[in-house]
Amino acid sequence: MKHFLSVHDVADIPALVQKALACKAAPYTDKALGTNKRIGCLFLNPSMRTRLSTQIAAQNLGMEAIVFNVGADGWALEFEDGVVMNGNGVEHIKDAAPIFGNYFDILAIRTFPSLKTRDEDYSERYMTQFVKYAGIPVVSLESATLHPLQSLTDLVTITETFTVARKPKVVLTWAPHIKALPQCVANSFAQWMTAWKGSDFVITHPEGYQLDESFTAGATVTTNQQEALADADFVYVKNWSSFREYGKMLGAHPEWMPTAKSLLITNKAKVMHCLPVRRNVELADDVLDGPNSIVTQQASNRVWAAQAVLSTLLNG
Ligand code: CP
């Protein structure tokens, strides 16, 4: 593994999941692996779980983690090639990224999409330029289109939770929100689930919220939420804005918020969400506070997913 930007960087998905579970069982086995190694965690956008779990994972491996809130504390970065820098950008990525490459052994970056220009967001311009100019392994802490550490965590959580000798039925359902959100988590979860091939995977959303087919090919897609939820073993709840009418919210659809009642049709499904979650907008209290919610277990597993990835990169 040279970088960790998407599922395509992973040679053996089940092996990486098992590595994460091994880290969970024995967190300090590889404490010497990261001695005298440094990871730079650059945040152009806010984070709680990703930031803390990556720092803990690095420390478990004996690495030093330095967090830099580029968006709040750094110079405004310019990503346009050949531009006359007489605007807001103070430092070009061509100048900044090689310095990060010299300071650190691994670079981890969080950057969100603009949700304004689809082609620009889906070109992953920011992440691509960090990779191009830093010259060291780059880990995505969520990019314009994907959130691979979250998806690995999700797969680890499904694997450790489902112990029956058949494929689980996993449903990704769109849920309401008060503002337009990126498609990253949904894209990434779909990409990992279809690459894994270990589940009967269904995506459900209201009309107009179809995701980019390059991430969903191989999944069953339906706009009938109750039909999708029938007999589900896992329900992954997430909002995303429209891909087709890029970045737009196409109606509120409050009836799409899963509740204990609407989930009765499932196979007592375990309920997942990447968090943060807006209670009683995206997911009802009676689900989040009920016995089938595994959102805390899921968020806790962020440490082991990050540790498995950092350990793989450190091992070269
Ligand atoms: N799920 C997730 O990425 O959480 P944070 O935004 O808090 O990192």
Tab-separated table of C-alpha atoms and ligand atoms in Angstrom:
chain	number	residue	atom	x	y	z
A	1	MET	CA	0.000	0.000	0.000
A	2	LYS	CA	1.538	3.344	-1.089
A	3	HIS	CA	-1.342	5.601	-0.037
A	4	PHE	CA	-4.767	5.099	1.556
A	5	LEU	CA	-7.200	7.147	-0.501
A	6	SER	CA	-9.853	4.605	-1.474
A	7	VAL	CA	-10.618	0.881	-1.478
A	8	HIS	CA	-8.482	0.623	-4.631
A	9	ASP	CA	-5.371	1.038	-2.470
A	10	VAL	CA	-6.200	-2.139	-0.549
A	11	ALA	CA	-4.881	-5.411	-1.975
A	12	ASP	CA	-6.820	-7.694	0.407
A	13	ILE	CA	-9.888	-6.206	2.126
A	14	PRO	CA	-10.644	-9.126	4.519
A	15	ALA	CA	-6.969	-9.221	5.547
A	16	LEU	CA	-7.043	-5.499	6.419
A	17	VAL	CA	-10.259	-6.015	8.405
A	18	GLN	CA	-8.605	-8.873	10.322
A	19	LYS	CA	-5.575	-6.677	10.946
A	20	ALA	CA	-7.845	-4.025	12.471
A	21	LEU	CA	-9.481	-6.662	14.677
A	22	ALA	CA	-6.024	-7.887	15.717
A	23	CYS	CA	-5.127	-4.294	16.685
A	24	LYS	CA	-8.331	-4.151	18.733
A	25	ALA	CA	-7.438	-7.410	20.528
A	26	ALA	CA	-3.847	-6.334	21.220
A	27	PRO	CA	-3.376	-2.567	20.662
A	28	TYR	CA	0.299	-2.305	21.681
A	29	THR	CA	1.840	-5.308	19.868
A	30	ASP	CA	3.496	-3.031	17.284
A	31	LYS	CA	4.489	-0.263	19.710
A	32	ALA	CA	8.026	-0.226	18.287
A	33	LEU	CA	6.936	0.004	14.638
A	34	GLY	CA	6.543	3.778	14.657
A	35	THR	CA	9.553	4.704	16.784
A	36	ASN	CA	11.116	7.927	15.452
A	37	LYS	CA	8.290	8.245	12.878
A	38	ARG	CA	5.943	11.206	12.616
A	39	ILE	CA	2.482	11.602	11.112
A	40	GLY	CA	1.146	15.013	10.146
A	41	CYS	CA	-2.641	15.236	10.396
A	42	LEU	CA	-3.812	18.232	8.374
A	43	PHE	CA	-7.380	19.397	8.809
A	44	LEU	CA	-8.867	21.802	6.308
A	45	ASN	CA	-12.294	21.027	7.857
A	46	PRO	CA	-13.680	20.130	11.313
A	47	SER	CA	-13.484	16.658	12.871
A	48	MET	CA	-13.806	14.891	16.207
A	49	ARG	CA	-13.651	11.109	15.662
A	50	THR	CA	-11.219	11.089	12.756
A	51	ARG	CA	-8.831	13.470	14.453
A	52	LEU	CA	-8.768	11.709	17.829
A	53	SER	CA	-8.808	8.116	16.556
A	54	THR	CA	-5.948	8.775	14.139
A	55	GLN	CA	-3.857	10.327	16.916
A	56	ILE	CA	-4.564	7.386	19.240
A	57	ALA	CA	-3.797	4.867	16.480
A	58	ALA	CA	-0.472	6.584	15.760
A	59	GLN	CA	0.437	6.630	19.457
A	60	ASN	CA	-0.425	2.924	19.789
A	61	LEU	CA	2.193	2.317	17.096
A	62	GLY	CA	4.779	4.499	18.847
A	63	MET	CA	4.468	7.330	16.295
A	64	GLU	CA	4.350	11.001	17.080
A	65	ALA	CA	1.191	12.623	15.722
A	66	ILE	CA	1.174	16.340	14.964
A	67	VAL	CA	-2.202	17.890	14.209
A	68	PHE	CA	-2.366	21.077	12.165
A	69	ASN	CA	-5.678	22.809	11.551
A	70	VAL	CA	-4.732	24.230	8.174
A	71	GLY	CA	-8.185	25.696	7.617
A	72	ALA	CA	-8.129	27.679	10.884
A	73	ASP	CA	-4.439	28.220	11.706
A	74	GLY	CA	-2.472	27.903	8.462
A	75	TRP	CA	-1.937	30.140	5.482
A	76	ALA	CA	-4.713	29.883	2.915
A	77	LEU	CA	-3.524	27.350	0.336
A	78	GLU	CA	-3.707	27.926	-3.421
A	79	PHE	CA	-4.330	24.857	-5.594
A	80	GLU	CA	-4.720	26.460	-9.046
A	81	ASP	CA	-1.765	25.821	-11.332
A	82	GLY	CA	-0.148	28.822	-13.036
A	83	VAL	CA	-2.356	31.296	-11.197
A	84	VAL	CA	-1.338	34.881	-10.416
A	85	MET	CA	-1.603	34.739	-6.633
A	86	ASN	CA	-3.156	38.131	-6.070
A	87	GLY	CA	-6.300	36.697	-4.410
A	88	ASN	CA	-7.015	34.857	-1.141
A	89	GLY	CA	-4.433	32.071	-1.533
A	90	VAL	CA	-1.232	32.930	0.371
A	91	GLU	CA	0.842	29.767	-0.185
A	92	HIS	CA	0.792	27.410	-3.155
A	93	ILE	CA	0.349	23.690	-2.576
A	94	LYS	CA	3.510	23.184	-4.681
A	95	ASP	CA	5.475	25.045	-2.018
A	96	ALA	CA	3.689	23.776	1.108
A	97	ALA	CA	3.319	20.041	0.338
A	98	PRO	CA	7.054	19.262	-0.110
A	99	ILE	CA	7.674	20.834	3.313
A	100	PHE	CA	5.069	18.548	4.866
A	101	GLY	CA	6.853	15.746	3.017
A	102	ASN	CA	10.112	16.641	4.752
A	103	TYR	CA	8.604	17.133	8.211
A	104	PHE	CA	6.587	13.901	8.271
A	105	ASP	CA	6.792	10.196	7.362
A	106	ILE	CA	3.046	9.941	6.665
A	107	LEU	CA	0.656	12.756	5.772
A	108	ALA	CA	-3.040	12.489	6.630
A	109	ILE	CA	-5.498	15.026	5.233
A	110	ARG	CA	-9.140	15.970	5.687
A	111	THR	CA	-10.693	18.146	3.036
A	112	PHE	CA	-14.382	18.526	2.166
A	113	PRO	CA	-15.991	19.241	-1.216
A	114	SER	CA	-17.301	22.666	-2.155
A	115	LEU	CA	-20.614	21.080	-3.289
A	116	LYS	CA	-20.646	23.829	-5.933
A	117	THR	CA	-18.780	22.394	-8.925
A	118	ARG	CA	-19.204	18.650	-9.348
A	119	ASP	CA	-16.366	18.110	-11.805
A	120	GLU	CA	-13.929	19.937	-9.585
A	121	ASP	CA	-14.982	18.058	-6.437
A	122	TYR	CA	-14.986	14.690	-8.200
A	123	SER	CA	-11.507	15.326	-9.636
A	124	GLU	CA	-10.239	15.210	-6.013
A	125	ARG	CA	-7.993	18.132	-6.868
A	126	TYR	CA	-6.840	18.842	-3.307
A	127	MET	CA	-5.981	15.264	-2.355
A	128	THR	CA	-4.346	14.596	-5.721
A	129	GLN	CA	-2.053	17.585	-5.366
A	130	PHE	CA	-1.004	16.654	-1.826
A	131	VAL	CA	-0.086	13.203	-3.183
A	132	LYS	CA	1.760	14.716	-6.140
A	133	TYR	CA	3.849	17.235	-4.220
A	134	ALA	CA	4.349	15.721	-0.731
A	135	GLY	CA	6.316	12.675	-1.890
A	136	ILE	CA	5.324	10.561	1.146
A	137	PRO	CA	2.372	8.205	1.836
A	138	VAL	CA	-0.915	10.094	2.098
A	139	VAL	CA	-3.928	8.916	4.105
A	140	SER	CA	-7.375	10.318	3.413
A	141	LEU	CA	-9.134	11.476	6.560
A	142	GLU	CA	-12.111	12.199	4.250
A	143	SER	CA	-11.836	13.832	0.865
A	144	ALA	CA	-14.199	15.513	-1.584
A	145	THR	CA	-15.818	12.222	-2.608
A	146	LEU	CA	-14.720	9.461	-0.190
A	147	HIS	CA	-14.174	8.594	3.485
A	148	PRO	CA	-12.177	5.336	3.343
A	149	LEU	CA	-11.148	5.131	7.020
A	150	GLN	CA	-14.825	5.407	7.937
A	151	SER	CA	-15.726	2.641	5.471
A	152	LEU	CA	-13.001	0.318	6.736
A	153	THR	CA	-14.320	0.950	10.260
A	154	ASP	CA	-17.838	0.147	9.083
A	155	LEU	CA	-16.700	-3.132	7.558
A	156	VAL	CA	-14.766	-4.043	10.716
A	157	THR	CA	-17.923	-3.345	12.751
A	158	ILE	CA	-20.132	-5.468	10.484
A	159	THR	CA	-17.579	-8.308	10.472
A	160	GLU	CA	-17.231	-8.477	14.261
A	161	THR	CA	-20.977	-8.103	14.861
A	162	PHE	CA	-22.384	-10.595	12.346
A	163	THR	CA	-21.414	-14.136	13.278
A	164	VAL	CA	-24.065	-16.116	11.357
A	165	ALA	CA	-22.851	-18.406	8.518
A	166	ARG	CA	-24.484	-16.497	5.657
A	167	LYS	CA	-24.081	-13.123	3.992
A	168	PRO	CA	-25.718	-10.269	5.956
A	169	LYS	CA	-28.237	-8.026	4.256
A	170	VAL	CA	-26.830	-4.497	4.568
A	171	VAL	CA	-28.982	-1.474	3.669
A	172	LEU	CA	-27.645	2.033	3.178
A	173	THR	CA	-30.572	4.396	3.579
A	174	TRP	CA	-30.714	8.100	2.845
A	175	ALA	CA	-32.062	10.133	5.783
A	176	PRO	CA	-33.191	13.762	6.089
A	177	HIS	CA	-30.950	16.638	7.153
A	178	ILE	CA	-31.253	20.390	7.589
A	179	LYS	CA	-28.436	21.239	5.182
A	180	ALA	CA	-26.703	19.877	2.108
A	181	LEU	CA	-24.019	17.322	2.993
A	182	PRO	CA	-21.312	15.693	0.843
A	183	GLN	CA	-21.821	12.262	-0.741
A	184	CYS	CA	-18.452	11.060	0.657
A	185	VAL	CA	-19.606	8.611	3.334
A	186	ALA	CA	-22.294	7.075	1.131
A	187	ASN	CA	-19.998	6.857	-1.930
A	188	SER	CA	-17.255	5.294	0.131
A	189	PHE	CA	-19.478	2.813	1.971
A	190	ALA	CA	-20.966	1.707	-1.364
A	191	GLN	CA	-17.495	1.394	-2.900
A	192	TRP	CA	-16.220	-0.780	-0.028
A	193	MET	CA	-19.338	-2.947	0.241
A	194	THR	CA	-19.417	-3.693	-3.483
A	195	ALA	CA	-15.675	-4.402	-3.562
A	196	TRP	CA	-15.939	-6.644	-0.482
A	197	LYS	CA	-18.789	-8.700	-1.984
A	198	GLY	CA	-19.516	-10.152	1.467
A	199	SER	CA	-23.100	-8.899	1.780
A	200	ASP	CA	-26.439	-8.577	0.052
A	201	PHE	CA	-26.076	-4.808	-0.354
A	202	VAL	CA	-29.017	-2.471	-0.976
A	203	ILE	CA	-29.081	1.330	-1.289
A	204	THR	CA	-32.336	3.230	-0.829
A	205	HIS	CA	-33.045	6.937	-1.269
A	206	PRO	CA	-35.777	9.277	-2.490
A	207	GLU	CA	-35.938	10.020	-6.218
A	208	GLY	CA	-33.130	12.398	-7.250
A	209	TYR	CA	-30.559	11.206	-4.731
A	210	GLN	CA	-28.883	8.582	-6.941
A	211	LEU	CA	-25.176	8.348	-6.194
A	212	ASP	CA	-22.407	8.266	-8.802
A	213	GLU	CA	-22.741	4.834	-10.425
A	214	SER	CA	-18.978	4.351	-10.403
A	215	PHE	CA	-19.326	3.766	-6.649
A	216	THR	CA	-22.613	1.843	-6.589
A	217	ALA	CA	-22.200	-0.657	-9.451
A	218	GLY	CA	-23.074	-4.090	-8.042
A	219	ALA	CA	-25.527	-2.779	-5.424
A	220	THR	CA	-29.322	-3.081	-5.568
A	221	VAL	CA	-30.780	0.436	-5.655
A	222	THR	CA	-34.412	1.275	-4.858
A	223	THR	CA	-36.478	4.325	-3.967
A	224	ASN	CA	-38.797	2.173	-1.806
A	225	GLN	CA	-37.331	2.392	1.698
A	226	GLN	CA	-39.635	-0.156	3.375
A	227	GLU	CA	-38.981	-2.698	0.598
A	228	ALA	CA	-35.243	-2.151	1.058
A	229	LEU	CA	-35.405	-2.498	4.847
A	230	ALA	CA	-37.254	-5.823	4.810
A	231	ASP	CA	-35.158	-8.492	6.602
A	232	ALA	CA	-32.098	-6.218	6.799
A	233	ASP	CA	-29.380	-7.288	9.263
A	234	PHE	CA	-27.680	-3.861	9.209
A	235	VAL	CA	-29.139	-0.450	8.407
A	236	TYR	CA	-26.628	2.303	7.706
A	237	VAL	CA	-28.285	5.690	7.999
A	238	LYS	CA	-26.800	8.711	6.247
A	239	ASN	CA	-27.842	11.899	4.532
A	240	TRP	CA	-26.274	13.107	1.310
A	241	SER	CA	-27.082	15.901	-1.119
A	242	SER	CA	-27.969	15.244	-4.746
A	243	PHE	CA	-25.226	14.111	-7.118
A	244	ARG	CA	-27.290	14.767	-10.264
A	245	GLU	CA	-28.483	18.233	-9.213
A	246	TYR	CA	-25.136	18.679	-7.619
A	247	GLY	CA	-25.046	19.687	-3.963
A	248	LYS	CA	-28.782	20.407	-3.811
A	249	MET	CA	-31.384	19.260	-1.261
A	250	LEU	CA	-34.438	18.092	-3.184
A	251	GLY	CA	-37.111	18.342	-0.506
A	252	ALA	CA	-37.113	17.548	3.200
A	253	HIS	CA	-38.592	13.979	3.170
A	254	PRO	CA	-39.080	13.747	6.984
A	255	GLU	CA	-40.797	10.371	6.473
A	256	TRP	CA	-37.378	8.934	5.535
A	257	MET	CA	-36.059	9.290	9.115
A	258	PRO	CA	-35.736	5.727	10.494
A	259	THR	CA	-37.697	5.127	13.702
A	260	ALA	CA	-38.143	2.059	15.900
A	261	LYS	CA	-41.484	1.529	14.131
A	262	SER	CA	-40.165	1.845	10.570
A	263	LEU	CA	-37.351	-0.612	11.390
A	264	LEU	CA	-39.761	-3.308	12.645
A	265	ILE	CA	-39.680	-4.817	9.155
A	266	THR	CA	-35.926	-5.523	9.484
A	267	ASN	CA	-34.303	-8.612	10.976
A	268	LYS	CA	-33.786	-6.716	14.254
A	269	ALA	CA	-31.181	-4.815	12.266
A	270	LYS	CA	-28.160	-3.287	13.901
A	271	VAL	CA	-28.239	0.435	13.152
A	272	MET	CA	-25.132	2.307	12.042
A	273	HIS	CA	-24.273	5.953	11.444
A	274	CYS	CA	-20.842	7.529	10.968
A	275	LEU	CA	-21.718	10.394	13.382
A	276	PRO	CA	-22.187	13.213	14.109
A	277	VAL	CA	-25.931	12.596	13.870
A	278	ARG	CA	-28.775	15.084	14.193
A	279	ARG	CA	-31.186	13.355	16.546
A	280	ASN	CA	-34.814	13.284	15.476
A	281	VAL	CA	-33.889	14.712	12.083
A	282	GLU	CA	-31.744	11.902	10.634
A	283	LEU	CA	-32.437	9.195	13.219
A	284	ALA	CA	-35.061	8.959	15.966
A	285	ASP	CA	-34.119	8.878	19.646
A	286	ASP	CA	-35.905	5.547	20.032
A	287	VAL	CA	-33.420	4.005	17.562
A	288	LEU	CA	-30.246	5.717	18.782
A	289	ASP	CA	-31.076	4.948	22.418
A	290	GLY	CA	-32.410	1.475	21.644
A	291	PRO	CA	-30.714	-1.919	21.900
A	292	ASN	CA	-29.882	-2.223	18.201
A	293	SER	CA	-27.831	0.947	17.819
A	294	ILE	CA	-24.127	0.171	17.361
A	295	VAL	CA	-23.003	3.719	16.596
A	296	THR	CA	-20.706	3.965	19.643
A	297	GLN	CA	-19.062	0.604	18.877
A	298	GLN	CA	-18.690	1.791	15.275
A	299	ALA	CA	-17.046	5.089	16.275
A	300	SER	CA	-14.751	3.269	18.729
A	301	ASN	CA	-13.556	1.041	15.906
A	302	ARG	CA	-12.185	4.109	14.111
A	303	VAL	CA	-8.989	3.629	16.179
A	304	TRP	CA	-8.429	0.066	14.947
A	305	ALA	CA	-9.116	0.885	11.307
A	306	ALA	CA	-6.641	3.774	11.439
A	307	GLN	CA	-4.090	1.619	13.264
A	308	ALA	CA	-4.352	-1.157	10.664
A	309	VAL	CA	-3.784	1.340	7.843
A	310	LEU	CA	-0.870	3.164	9.521
A	311	SER	CA	0.744	-0.129	10.436
A	312	THR	CA	0.455	-1.337	6.823
A	313	LEU	CA	2.021	1.884	5.538
A	314	LEU	CA	4.832	1.744	8.117
A	315	ASN	CA	5.578	-1.827	7.101
A	316	GLY	CA	6.150	-0.507	3.593
B	1	CP	N1	-17.398	10.161	11.208
B	1	CP	C1	-16.475	11.152	11.214
B	1	CP	O1	-15.660	11.280	10.287
B	1	CP	O2	-16.513	11.933	12.323
B	1	CP	P1	-15.698	13.305	12.486
B	1	CP	O3	-16.218	14.243	11.411
B	1	CP	O4	-15.999	13.769	13.873
B	1	CP	O5	-14.247	13.013	12.264
